[in-house]
XYZ file of C-alpha atoms in Angstrom:
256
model
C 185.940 222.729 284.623
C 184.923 220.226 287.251
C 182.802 218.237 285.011
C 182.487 214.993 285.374
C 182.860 212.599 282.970
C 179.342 211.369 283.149
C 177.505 214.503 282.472
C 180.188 215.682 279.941
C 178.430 216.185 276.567
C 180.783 217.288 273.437
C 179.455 218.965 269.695
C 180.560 220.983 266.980
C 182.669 219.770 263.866
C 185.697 218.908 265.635
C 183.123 215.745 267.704
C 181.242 215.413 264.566
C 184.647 214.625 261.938
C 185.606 212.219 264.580
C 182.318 210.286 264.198
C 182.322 210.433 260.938
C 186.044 209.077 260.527
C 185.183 206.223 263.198
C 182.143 205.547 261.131
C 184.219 205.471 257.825
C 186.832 203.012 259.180
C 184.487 200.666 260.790
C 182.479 200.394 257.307
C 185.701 199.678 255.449
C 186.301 196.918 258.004
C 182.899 195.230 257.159
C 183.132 196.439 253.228
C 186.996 194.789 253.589
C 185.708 191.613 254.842
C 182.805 191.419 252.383
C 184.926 191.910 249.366
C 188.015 189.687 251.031
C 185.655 186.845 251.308
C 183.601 187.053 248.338
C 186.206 187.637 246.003
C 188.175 184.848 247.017
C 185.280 182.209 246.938
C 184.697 183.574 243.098
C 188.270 182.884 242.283
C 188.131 179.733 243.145
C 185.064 178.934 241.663
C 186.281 180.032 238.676
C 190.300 178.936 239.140
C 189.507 175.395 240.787
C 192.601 175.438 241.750
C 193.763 176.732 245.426
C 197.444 177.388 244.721
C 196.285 179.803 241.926
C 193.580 181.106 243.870
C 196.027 182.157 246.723
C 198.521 183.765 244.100
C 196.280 185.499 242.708
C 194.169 187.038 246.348
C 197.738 188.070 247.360
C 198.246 190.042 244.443
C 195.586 191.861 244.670
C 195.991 192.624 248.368
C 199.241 193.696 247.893
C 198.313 195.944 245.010
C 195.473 197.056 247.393
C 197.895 198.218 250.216
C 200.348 199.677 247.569
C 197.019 202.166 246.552
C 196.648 203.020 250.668
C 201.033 203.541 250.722
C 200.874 205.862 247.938
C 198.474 207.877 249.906
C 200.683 207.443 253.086
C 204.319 208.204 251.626
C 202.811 211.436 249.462
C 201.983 213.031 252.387
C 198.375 213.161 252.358
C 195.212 211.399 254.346
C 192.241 208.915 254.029
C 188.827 210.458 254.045
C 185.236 209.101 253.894
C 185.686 209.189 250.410
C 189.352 207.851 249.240
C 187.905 204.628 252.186
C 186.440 203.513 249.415
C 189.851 203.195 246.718
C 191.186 200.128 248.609
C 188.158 197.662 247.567
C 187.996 199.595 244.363
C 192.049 198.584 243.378
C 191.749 195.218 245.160
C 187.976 194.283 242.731
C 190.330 195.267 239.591
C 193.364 193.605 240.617
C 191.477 190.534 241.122
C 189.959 191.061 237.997
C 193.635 191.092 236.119
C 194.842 188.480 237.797
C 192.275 186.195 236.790
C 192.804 186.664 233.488
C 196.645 186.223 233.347
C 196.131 182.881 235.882
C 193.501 181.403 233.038
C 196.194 182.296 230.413
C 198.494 180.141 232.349
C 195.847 177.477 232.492
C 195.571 177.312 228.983
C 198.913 177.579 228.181
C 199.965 173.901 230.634
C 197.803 171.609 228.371
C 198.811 173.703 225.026
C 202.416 173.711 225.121
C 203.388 172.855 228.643
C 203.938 174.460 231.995
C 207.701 175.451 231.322
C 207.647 178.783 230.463
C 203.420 179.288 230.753
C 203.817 182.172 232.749
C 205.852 184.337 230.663
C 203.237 183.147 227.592
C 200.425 184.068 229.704
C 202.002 187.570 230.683
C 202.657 187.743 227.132
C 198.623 186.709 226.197
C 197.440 189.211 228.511
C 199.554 191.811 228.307
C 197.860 194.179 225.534
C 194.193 193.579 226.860
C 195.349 193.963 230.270
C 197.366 196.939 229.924
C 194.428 198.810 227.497
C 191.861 197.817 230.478
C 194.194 199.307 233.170
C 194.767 202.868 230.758
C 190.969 203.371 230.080
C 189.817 202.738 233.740
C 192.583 205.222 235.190
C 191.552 208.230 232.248
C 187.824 207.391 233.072
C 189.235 207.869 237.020
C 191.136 210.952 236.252
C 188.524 212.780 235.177
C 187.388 213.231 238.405
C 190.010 215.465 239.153
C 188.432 218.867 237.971
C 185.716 218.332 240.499
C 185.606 221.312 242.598
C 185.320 218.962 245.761
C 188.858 217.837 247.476
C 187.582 214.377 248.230
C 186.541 213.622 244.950
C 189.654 214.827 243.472
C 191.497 212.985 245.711
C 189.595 209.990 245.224
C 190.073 209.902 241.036
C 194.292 210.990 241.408
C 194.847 208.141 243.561
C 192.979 205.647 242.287
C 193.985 206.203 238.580
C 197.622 205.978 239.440
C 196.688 202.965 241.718
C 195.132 200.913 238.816
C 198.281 201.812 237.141
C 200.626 200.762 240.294
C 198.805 197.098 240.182
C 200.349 196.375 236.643
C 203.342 195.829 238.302
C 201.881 193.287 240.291
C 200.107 191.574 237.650
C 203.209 191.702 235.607
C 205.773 191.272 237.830
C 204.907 189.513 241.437
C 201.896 187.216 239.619
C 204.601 185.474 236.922
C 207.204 185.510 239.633
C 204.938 183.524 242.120
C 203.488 180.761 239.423
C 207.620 180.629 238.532
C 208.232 179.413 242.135
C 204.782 177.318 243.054
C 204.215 176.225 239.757
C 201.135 173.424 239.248
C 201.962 169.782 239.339
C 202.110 167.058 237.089
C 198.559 165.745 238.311
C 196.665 169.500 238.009
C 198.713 169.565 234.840
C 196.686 165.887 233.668
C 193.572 167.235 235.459
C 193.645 170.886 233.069
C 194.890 168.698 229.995
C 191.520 166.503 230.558
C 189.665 169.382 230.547
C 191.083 171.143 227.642
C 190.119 167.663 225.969
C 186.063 167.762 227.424
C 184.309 168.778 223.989
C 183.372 172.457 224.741
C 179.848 171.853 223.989
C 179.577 169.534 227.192
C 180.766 172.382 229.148
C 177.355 173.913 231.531
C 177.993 177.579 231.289
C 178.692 176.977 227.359
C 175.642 175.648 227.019
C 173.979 178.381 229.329
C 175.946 181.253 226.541
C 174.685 179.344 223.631
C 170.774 178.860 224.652
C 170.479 182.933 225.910
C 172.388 183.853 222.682
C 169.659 181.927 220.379
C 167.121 183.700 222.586
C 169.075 186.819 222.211
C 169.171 186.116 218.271
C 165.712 185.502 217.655
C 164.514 188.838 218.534
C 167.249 191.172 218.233
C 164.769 193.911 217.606
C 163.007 193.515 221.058
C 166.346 193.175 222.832
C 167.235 196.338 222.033
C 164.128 198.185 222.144
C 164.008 196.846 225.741
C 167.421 197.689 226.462
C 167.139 201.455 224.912
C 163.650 201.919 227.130
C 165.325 201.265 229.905
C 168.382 203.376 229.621
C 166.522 206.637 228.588
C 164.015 205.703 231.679
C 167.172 205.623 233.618
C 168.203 208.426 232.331
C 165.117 210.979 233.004
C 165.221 209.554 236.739
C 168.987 210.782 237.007
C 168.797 214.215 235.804
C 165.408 214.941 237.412
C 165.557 213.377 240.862
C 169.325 213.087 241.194
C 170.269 215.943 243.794
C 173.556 216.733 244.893
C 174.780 217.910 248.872
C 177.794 218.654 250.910
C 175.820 217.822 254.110
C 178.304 214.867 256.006
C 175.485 213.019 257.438
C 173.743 212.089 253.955
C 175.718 209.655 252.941
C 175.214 207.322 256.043
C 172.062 205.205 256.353
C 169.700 206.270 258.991
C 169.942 203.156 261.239
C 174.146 204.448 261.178
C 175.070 204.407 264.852
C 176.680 208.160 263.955
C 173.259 209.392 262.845
């Protein structure tokens, strides 16, 4: 048309889906890195130990780009809303892992480190397992919204969180088979199963807010139940509902 370039201006849906899907994969980037980074500084807070700490972050990115294959290989396509399943799989992964890795913490000192990953599969199997079923029904659910994205969203998470068991039970064990701890984390965790629990910081923290808790169980849950039906009357009278694109970005969004 013998436009040029400069004074070209573009609208319509077509200009506005492409914003919104640039938009949506440069705020999984920064989401990505968020989670990435904070998850792995918790796990090793809470492993102290940076072999297990790395076994366990790759499982759950793995199990994270499993979730984003499965939409890939069955033929259909990430939108603003299924951006958001990737963090969602990788947060519960990490969560699983955790558990089985401090199973085969506590297993070293107990009875030794041959065989503590299959003992620590087999510890964590049943509560792991139950915690996998009941997220993916409570996910599944959202499947008889009328809205695509949203059904989308709750089919292919729910058989994600189902996908990751296979890493939890399957490449987890495998990897603390082949990079097993050593002799000297082995004396370090025995040490530490010896430490009277009672000298133990966050025991202490659990035991002082459970007195509290104790004392006036009454007010606790007066408190608690005030709060919930307050929350409560704010979401069914000021919660609204839209199909408008734009909402769900903040205003400062460079799309807006």
């Amino acid at each position: 048309c013998d436009i040029a370039a400069s004074e070209l201006r573009m609208g319509g849906p077509p200009v506005d889906n492409l914003a919104i899907d640039r938009e949506g994969e440069e705020s999984l980037r920064r989401l990505a890195t968020l989670s990435f980074g904070l998850g792995f500084l918790l796990c090793l807070a809470c492993l102290r130990n940076f072999k297990l700490t790395m076994i366990v972050f790759c499982t759950a990115i793995f199990s994270e780009l499993t979730s984003l294959a499965l939409v890939w290989y069955s033929g259909a396509k990430v939108d603003a809303i299924l951006l958001t399943m990737p963090t969602l799989i990788y947060v519960l992964t990490i969560s699983g892992a955790i558990h089985i890795a401090n199973y085969y913490r506590d297993a070293g000192p107990e009875s030794g480190l041959e065989g503590a990953p299959s003992r620590a599969v087999g510890k964590a199997l049943m509560p792991c397992t139950l915690a996998a079923l009941t997220t993916a029904v409570g996910l599944i659910s959202l499947y008889i919204s009328d809205l695509v994205p949203i059904r989308k969203f709750g089919l292919y998470s729910s058989i994600s969180v189902l996908t990751s068991l296979v890493w939890l039970y399957v490449f987890l064990p495998s990897a603390l088979y082949l990079w097993p701890m050593t002799d000297k984390e082995h004396a370090r965790l025995r040490a530490a199963a010896d430490k009277p629990v009672s000298d133990r910081f966050w025991t202490q923290a659990a035991w002082w807010t459970g007195e509290r808790v104790l004392r006036a169980p009454a007010v606790i849950f007066g408190l608690f139940l005030t709060v919930t039906l307050e929350l409560g009357y704010g979401a069914a009278t000021k919660m609204k509902t839209t199909v408008k694109m734009m909402t769900p970005f903040d205003e400062e969004a460079s799309i807006t």
